[in-house]
Amino acid sequence: MSQPDLGAAAPPALAAQTVALLLADSRLPSGGHVNSAGLEPALLAGMPLSQVPLFLRTRARTVSLVDAATAVVVRGQLMRLGGHGAAGGTEIRTQLRMIERQWAARTPSQAARSIARELGRGLLRLTRSLWPESPGLEMLRDLGGPQTGDARDARARPLVMGAVAAHTGLDAASLMRLSIYDDVASAAAALLKLEPGDPVAAMALVLEACRAAEPDVAALAHITQAEEIPAPSAPQTEEWTERHTLTTRRLFRA
């Protein structure tokens, strides 16, 4: 294999929509294969297959929506403060910590927070190669706790997605749709492993769930403050996710 010309001019920036396609690709090597978006815990707890469509629609308007709105706020804060030099960098770190706390308060399950941070760290490892020049992503890399899943670890996937969007120019509405799609598509992909069936039918469920969340995209794409992140509740799925950590007979982390 030929070596790259290190003296060559930098390539032009990727279009934001190309970045969105990359992030939505299940082949992205960021560790997403360990996540069923709560579907395996639900099925192991006894949820019938007939309820999977309802599960995905509910997920899209609760857990997925919180993550998507969090990413939008991160994007907005990084774009607002990114050009303010050293003082801006200090404020960005403070804002990222505050946004992480608001996200964590809306994600009651410790197991769910843990997998989100694991997925975020995986995505950050990838972004180090793709966008090493991004100050926002570099700040997130520095905001990790000393232990996996530590409450001080701000590198949850929604925050990383927001930082990627800010760096690449992805607009807020597209970011929300990407975040919601990524979550419910992870559940649909897991469904085909847990209960093999027609992949076309699984993709139809993804479209149905994303369609259900579309009114929320229009309502929340403009938010700029952490306090504006919605707090819809899905206590049953949170309980299933917590219980999932106690079993060894599983294919997915959560």
GROMACS .gro file of C-alpha atoms in nm:
model
  254
    1MET     CA    1   0.000   0.000   0.000
    2SER     CA    2   0.138   0.341  -0.097
    3GLN     CA    3   0.203   0.593   0.178
    4PRO     CA    4   0.012   0.925   0.181
    5ASP     CA    5   0.199   1.236   0.073
    6LEU     CA    6   0.239   1.421   0.401
    7GLY     CA    7   0.339   1.735   0.217
    8ALA     CA    8   0.024   1.745   0.006
    9ALA     CA    9  -0.236   2.014   0.054
   10ALA     CA   10  -0.516   1.936   0.300
   11PRO     CA   11  -0.826   1.786   0.135
   12PRO     CA   12  -1.140   1.999   0.115
   13ALA     CA   13  -1.383   1.967   0.404
   14LEU     CA   14  -1.655   1.705   0.377
   15ALA     CA   15  -2.009   1.826   0.323
   16ALA     CA   16  -2.212   1.813   0.643
   17GLN     CA   17  -2.464   1.571   0.491
   18THR     CA   18  -2.180   1.334   0.399
   19VAL     CA   19  -2.075   1.339   0.763
   20ALA     CA   20  -2.434   1.258   0.863
   21LEU     CA   21  -2.432   0.958   0.630
   22LEU     CA   22  -2.105   0.840   0.780
   23LEU     CA   23  -2.235   0.868   1.137
   24ALA     CA   24  -2.557   0.686   1.047
   25ASP     CA   25  -2.366   0.394   0.893
   26SER     CA   26  -2.385   0.082   1.110
   27ARG     CA   27  -2.037  -0.011   0.986
   28LEU     CA   28  -1.885   0.287   1.166
   29PRO     CA   29  -1.615   0.138   1.393
   30SER     CA   30  -1.722   0.316   1.711
   31GLY     CA   31  -1.851   0.023   1.917
   32GLY     CA   32  -2.222   0.062   1.843
   33HIS     CA   33  -2.255  -0.313   1.783
   34VAL     CA   34  -2.265  -0.368   2.162
   35ASN     CA   35  -2.587  -0.169   2.197
   36SER     CA   36  -2.944  -0.286   2.131
   37ALA     CA   37  -3.094   0.051   2.239
   38GLY     CA   38  -3.279  -0.121   2.521
   39LEU     CA   39  -3.449  -0.381   2.302
   40GLU     CA   40  -3.272  -0.691   2.432
   41PRO     CA   41  -3.350  -0.599   2.797
   42ALA     CA   42  -3.715  -0.548   2.699
   43LEU     CA   43  -3.746  -0.882   2.519
   44LEU     CA   44  -3.566  -1.073   2.796
   45ALA     CA   45  -3.804  -0.914   3.047
   46GLY     CA   46  -4.099  -1.062   2.859
   47MET     CA   47  -4.212  -0.788   2.624
   48PRO     CA   48  -4.391  -0.964   2.334
   49LEU     CA   49  -4.265  -0.919   1.981
   50SER     CA   50  -4.595  -0.757   1.889
   51GLN     CA   51  -4.498  -0.463   2.111
   52VAL     CA   52  -4.170  -0.390   1.931
   53PRO     CA   53  -4.326  -0.120   1.705
   54LEU     CA   54  -4.468   0.057   2.011
   55PHE     CA   55  -4.135   0.017   2.192
   56LEU     CA   56  -3.947   0.186   1.906
   57ARG     CA   57  -4.199   0.471   1.878
   58THR     CA   58  -4.180   0.526   2.252
   59ARG     CA   59  -3.801   0.510   2.248
   60ALA     CA   60  -3.786   0.769   1.969
   61ARG     CA   61  -3.991   1.014   2.175
   62THR     CA   62  -3.822   0.956   2.512
   63VAL     CA   63  -3.463   0.830   2.541
   64SER     CA   64  -3.371   0.910   2.179
   65LEU     CA   65  -3.529   1.254   2.206
   66VAL     CA   66  -3.334   1.345   2.519
   67ASP     CA   67  -3.009   1.245   2.350
   68ALA     CA   68  -3.097   1.432   2.030
   69ALA     CA   69  -3.189   1.753   2.214
   70THR     CA   70  -2.871   1.727   2.422
   71ALA     CA   71  -2.665   1.703   2.105
   72VAL     CA   72  -2.840   2.014   1.966
   73VAL     CA   73  -2.757   2.218   2.278
   74VAL     CA   74  -2.392   2.107   2.265
   75ARG     CA   75  -2.374   2.202   1.898
   76GLY     CA   76  -2.518   2.545   1.967
   77GLN     CA   77  -2.291   2.620   2.262
   78LEU     CA   78  -1.977   2.515   2.076
   79MET     CA   79  -2.069   2.726   1.776
   80ARG     CA   80  -2.149   3.025   1.999
   81LEU     CA   81  -1.833   3.009   2.209
   82GLY     CA   82  -1.584   2.851   1.972
   83GLY     CA   83  -1.430   3.175   1.850
   84HIS     CA   84  -1.374   3.337   2.188
   85GLY     CA   85  -1.015   3.229   2.244
   86ALA     CA   86  -0.886   3.102   2.581
   87ALA     CA   87  -1.172   3.259   2.777
   88GLY     CA   88  -1.418   3.091   2.545
   89GLY     CA   89  -1.244   2.758   2.602
   90THR     CA   90  -1.294   2.786   2.977
   91GLU     CA   91  -1.660   2.869   2.934
   92ILE     CA   92  -1.706   2.584   2.686
   93ARG     CA   93  -1.574   2.334   2.938
   94THR     CA   94  -1.809   2.472   3.201
   95GLN     CA   95  -2.102   2.453   2.960
   96LEU     CA   96  -2.019   2.098   2.855
   97ARG     CA   97  -2.008   1.989   3.219
   98MET     CA   98  -2.344   2.155   3.285
   99ILE     CA   99  -2.503   2.002   2.976
  100GLU     CA  100  -2.374   1.660   3.081
  101ARG     CA  101  -2.534   1.701   3.423
  102GLN     CA  102  -2.866   1.799   3.266
  103TRP     CA  103  -2.847   1.498   3.032
  104ALA     CA  104  -2.763   1.264   3.321
  105ALA     CA  105  -3.057   1.396   3.525
  106ARG     CA  106  -3.285   1.304   3.234
  107THR     CA  107  -3.126   0.958   3.198
  108PRO     CA  108  -3.210   0.799   3.535
  109SER     CA  109  -3.070   0.454   3.456
  110GLN     CA  110  -2.706   0.427   3.557
  111ALA     CA  111  -2.668   0.138   3.311
  112ALA     CA  112  -2.802   0.357   3.028
  113ARG     CA  113  -2.563   0.636   3.120
  114SER     CA  114  -2.276   0.390   3.127
  115ILE     CA  115  -2.343   0.254   2.778
  116ALA     CA  116  -2.389   0.610   2.643
  117ARG     CA  117  -2.048   0.703   2.779
  118GLU     CA  118  -1.892   0.388   2.639
  119LEU     CA  119  -2.038   0.467   2.296
  120GLY     CA  120  -1.919   0.826   2.329
  121ARG     CA  121  -1.565   0.721   2.406
  122GLY     CA  122  -1.570   0.489   2.106
  123LEU     CA  123  -1.685   0.770   1.879
  124LEU     CA  124  -1.426   1.007   2.024
  125ARG     CA  125  -1.147   0.760   1.945
  126LEU     CA  126  -1.265   0.763   1.585
  127THR     CA  127  -1.289   1.142   1.569
  128ARG     CA  128  -0.928   1.176   1.681
  129SER     CA  129  -0.830   1.036   1.341
  130LEU     CA  130  -1.104   1.202   1.136
  131TRP     CA  131  -1.101   1.552   1.291
  132PRO     CA  132  -0.787   1.593   1.505
  133GLU     CA  133  -0.802   1.970   1.458
  134SER     CA  134  -1.141   2.017   1.628
  135PRO     CA  135  -1.102   2.209   1.959
  136GLY     CA  136  -1.451   2.111   2.076
  137LEU     CA  137  -1.383   1.741   2.033
  138GLU     CA  138  -1.043   1.780   2.199
  139MET     CA  139  -1.209   1.943   2.500
  140LEU     CA  140  -1.447   1.651   2.530
  141ARG     CA  141  -1.155   1.408   2.522
  142ASP     CA  142  -1.016   1.592   2.824
  143LEU     CA  143  -1.343   1.583   3.018
  144GLY     CA  144  -1.345   1.214   3.107
  145GLY     CA  145  -1.359   1.069   3.455
  146PRO     CA  146  -1.084   0.841   3.582
  147GLN     CA  147  -1.308   0.534   3.572
  148THR     CA  148  -1.541   0.387   3.312
  149GLY     CA  149  -1.892   0.514   3.373
  150ASP     CA  150  -1.774   0.765   3.631
  151ALA     CA  151  -2.030   1.039   3.691
  152ARG     CA  152  -1.766   1.299   3.605
  153ASP     CA  153  -1.720   1.153   3.256
  154ALA     CA  154  -1.873   1.404   3.014
  155ARG     CA  155  -1.796   1.201   2.703
  156ALA     CA  156  -2.145   1.058   2.652
  157ARG     CA  157  -2.244   0.994   2.291
  158PRO     CA  158  -2.498   1.281   2.268
  159LEU     CA  159  -2.230   1.532   2.363
  160VAL     CA  160  -1.984   1.386   2.113
  161MET     CA  161  -2.248   1.393   1.838
  162GLY     CA  162  -2.313   1.759   1.914
  163ALA     CA  163  -1.942   1.840   1.897
  164VAL     CA  164  -1.909   1.661   1.563
  165ALA     CA  165  -2.207   1.857   1.427
  166ALA     CA  166  -2.057   2.188   1.542
  167HIS     CA  167  -1.723   2.108   1.379
  168THR     CA  168  -1.863   1.981   1.048
  169GLY     CA  169  -2.149   2.229   1.004
  170LEU     CA  170  -2.436   1.984   1.039
  171ASP     CA  171  -2.756   2.179   1.105
  172ALA     CA  172  -2.960   2.125   1.422
  173ALA     CA  173  -3.264   1.958   1.265
  174SER     CA  174  -3.047   1.712   1.071
  175LEU     CA  175  -2.851   1.639   1.388
  176MET     CA  176  -3.171   1.557   1.575
  177ARG     CA  177  -3.293   1.327   1.299
  178LEU     CA  178  -2.953   1.157   1.282
  179SER     CA  179  -2.942   1.100   1.658
  180ILE     CA  180  -3.296   0.957   1.674
  181TYR     CA  181  -3.241   0.742   1.366
  182ASP     CA  182  -2.913   0.606   1.500
  183ASP     CA  183  -3.077   0.495   1.823
  184VAL     CA  184  -3.385   0.325   1.680
  185ALA     CA  185  -3.185   0.172   1.393
  186SER     CA  186  -2.955   0.014   1.654
  187ALA     CA  187  -3.262  -0.149   1.809
  188ALA     CA  188  -3.385  -0.270   1.469
  189ALA     CA  189  -3.045  -0.420   1.387
  190ALA     CA  190  -3.042  -0.594   1.723
  191LEU     CA  191  -3.393  -0.729   1.659
  192LEU     CA  192  -3.266  -0.918   1.353
  193LYS     CA  193  -3.009  -1.093   1.574
  194LEU     CA  194  -3.242  -1.159   1.866
  195GLU     CA  195  -3.548  -1.264   1.665
  196PRO     CA  196  -3.441  -1.317   1.301
  197GLY     CA  197  -3.699  -1.195   1.053
  198ASP     CA  198  -3.746  -0.984   0.743
  199PRO     CA  199  -3.490  -0.697   0.736
  200VAL     CA  200  -3.729  -0.493   0.523
  201ALA     CA  201  -3.992  -0.512   0.795
  202ALA     CA  202  -3.735  -0.402   1.053
  203MET     CA  203  -3.644  -0.098   0.844
  204ALA     CA  204  -4.011  -0.010   0.810
  205LEU     CA  205  -4.029   0.001   1.189
  206VAL     CA  206  -3.736   0.243   1.195
  207LEU     CA  207  -3.911   0.476   0.951
  208GLU     CA  208  -4.232   0.458   1.153
  209ALA     CA  209  -4.049   0.547   1.475
  210CYS     CA  210  -3.864   0.837   1.312
  211ARG     CA  211  -4.192   0.964   1.167
  212ALA     CA  212  -4.344   0.961   1.515
  213ALA     CA  213  -4.062   1.183   1.644
  214GLU     CA  214  -4.075   1.435   1.359
  215PRO     CA  215  -4.302   1.683   1.545
  216ASP     CA  216  -4.046   1.689   1.827
  217VAL     CA  217  -3.768   1.771   1.580
  218ALA     CA  218  -3.956   2.078   1.463
  219ALA     CA  219  -4.026   2.185   1.822
  220LEU     CA  220  -3.675   2.135   1.964
  221ALA     CA  221  -3.422   2.199   1.686
  222HIS     CA  222  -3.398   2.564   1.792
  223ILE     CA  223  -3.312   2.511   2.163
  224THR     CA  224  -2.986   2.658   2.293
  225GLN     CA  225  -2.983   2.604   2.670
  226ALA     CA  226  -2.941   2.288   2.874
  227GLU     CA  227  -3.252   2.369   3.075
  228GLU     CA  228  -3.457   2.342   2.756
  229ILE     CA  229  -3.371   1.974   2.704
  230PRO     CA  230  -3.701   1.785   2.746
  231ALA     CA  231  -3.743   1.522   3.015
  232PRO     CA  232  -3.987   1.259   2.882
  233SER     CA  233  -3.991   0.950   3.101
  234ALA     CA  234  -3.972   0.580   3.015
  235PRO     CA  235  -3.943   0.419   3.362
  236GLN     CA  236  -4.025   0.065   3.251
  237THR     CA  237  -3.747   0.056   2.992
  238GLU     CA  238  -3.507   0.204   3.247
  239GLU     CA  239  -3.591  -0.075   3.490
  240TRP     CA  240  -3.536  -0.337   3.219
  241THR     CA  241  -3.200  -0.183   3.133
  242GLU     CA  242  -3.090  -0.188   3.496
  243ARG     CA  243  -3.199  -0.550   3.537
  244HIS     CA  244  -3.008  -0.639   3.220
  245THR     CA  245  -2.677  -0.565   3.391
  246LEU     CA  246  -2.739  -0.856   3.629
  247THR     CA  247  -2.764  -1.127   3.366
  248THR     CA  248  -2.481  -1.297   3.178
  249ARG     CA  249  -2.710  -1.449   2.913
  250ARG     CA  250  -2.713  -1.160   2.673
  251LEU     CA  251  -2.579  -1.055   2.335
  252PHE     CA  252  -2.567  -0.680   2.403
  253ARG     CA  253  -2.451  -0.454   2.683
  254ALA     CA  254  -2.785  -0.273   2.692
   0.00000   0.00000   0.00000
